[in-house]
Coordinates of C-alpha atoms in Angstrom, one line a residue:
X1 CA -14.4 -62.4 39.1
X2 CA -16.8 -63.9 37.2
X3 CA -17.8 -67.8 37.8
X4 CA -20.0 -69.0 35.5
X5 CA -20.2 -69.5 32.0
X6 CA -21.9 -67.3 29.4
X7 CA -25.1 -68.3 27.7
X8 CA -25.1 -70.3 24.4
X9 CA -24.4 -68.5 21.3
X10 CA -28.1 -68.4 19.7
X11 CA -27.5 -68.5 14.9
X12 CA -30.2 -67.9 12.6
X13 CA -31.0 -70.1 9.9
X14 CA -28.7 -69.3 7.1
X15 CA -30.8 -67.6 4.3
X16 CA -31.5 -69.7 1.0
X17 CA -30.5 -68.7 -2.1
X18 CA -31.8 -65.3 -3.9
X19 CA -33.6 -65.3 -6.9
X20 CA -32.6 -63.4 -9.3
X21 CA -35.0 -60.6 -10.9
X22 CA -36.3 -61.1 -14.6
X23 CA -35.3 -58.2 -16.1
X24 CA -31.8 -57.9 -14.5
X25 CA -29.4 -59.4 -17.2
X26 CA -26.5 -59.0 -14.6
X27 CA -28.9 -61.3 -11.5
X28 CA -29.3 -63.7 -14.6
X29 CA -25.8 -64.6 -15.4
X30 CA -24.5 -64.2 -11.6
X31 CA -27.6 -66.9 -11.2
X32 CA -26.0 -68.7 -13.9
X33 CA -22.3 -69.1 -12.4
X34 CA -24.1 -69.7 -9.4
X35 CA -25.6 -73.1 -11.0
X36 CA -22.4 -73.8 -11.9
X37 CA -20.3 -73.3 -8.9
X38 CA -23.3 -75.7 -7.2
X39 CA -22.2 -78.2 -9.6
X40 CA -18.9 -78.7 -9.1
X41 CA -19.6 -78.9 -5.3
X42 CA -17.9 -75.2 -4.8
X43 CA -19.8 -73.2 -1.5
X44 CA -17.6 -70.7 -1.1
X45 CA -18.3 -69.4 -4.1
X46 CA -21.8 -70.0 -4.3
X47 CA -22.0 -67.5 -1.4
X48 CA -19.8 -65.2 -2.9
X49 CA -22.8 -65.2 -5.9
X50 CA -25.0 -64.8 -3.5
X51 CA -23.9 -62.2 -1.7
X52 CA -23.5 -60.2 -5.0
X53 CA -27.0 -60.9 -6.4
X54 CA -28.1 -59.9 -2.6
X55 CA -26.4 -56.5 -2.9
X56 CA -26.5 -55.6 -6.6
X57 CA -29.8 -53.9 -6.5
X58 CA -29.1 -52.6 -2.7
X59 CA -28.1 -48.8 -2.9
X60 CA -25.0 -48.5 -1.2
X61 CA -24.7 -46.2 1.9
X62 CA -22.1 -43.7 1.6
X63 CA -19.1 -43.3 4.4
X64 CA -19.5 -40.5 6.7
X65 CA -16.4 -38.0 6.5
X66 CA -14.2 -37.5 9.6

């Protein structure tokens, strides 16, 4: 039976926003929405933006078969 309690959760910083690349039209507009979600005080889907210009150039890894 355990007594005592578990050591404090440790977070990273949360990272900042991506830039997009110059010759990616895509990065560009997402970038744009982006600036525009800031604006009208929306997070949620500045992240979202984020996340996407984050993993738009990131080749996705395929799912192993069973």
């Amino acid at each position: 039976m355990k007594t005592t309690m578990d050591p404090p959760v440790t977070l990273g910083l949360p990272l900042g926003n991506p830039g997009p690349p110059d010759d990616c039209g895509v990065c560009q507009a997402l970038a744009h929405q982006r600036a525009e979600a800031a604006g009208r005080g929306d997070l949620s889907r500045m992240s979202d933006i984020n996340i996407e210009i984050r993993n738009h150039h990131e080749p996705r890894r395929m799912r192993r078969r069973p």
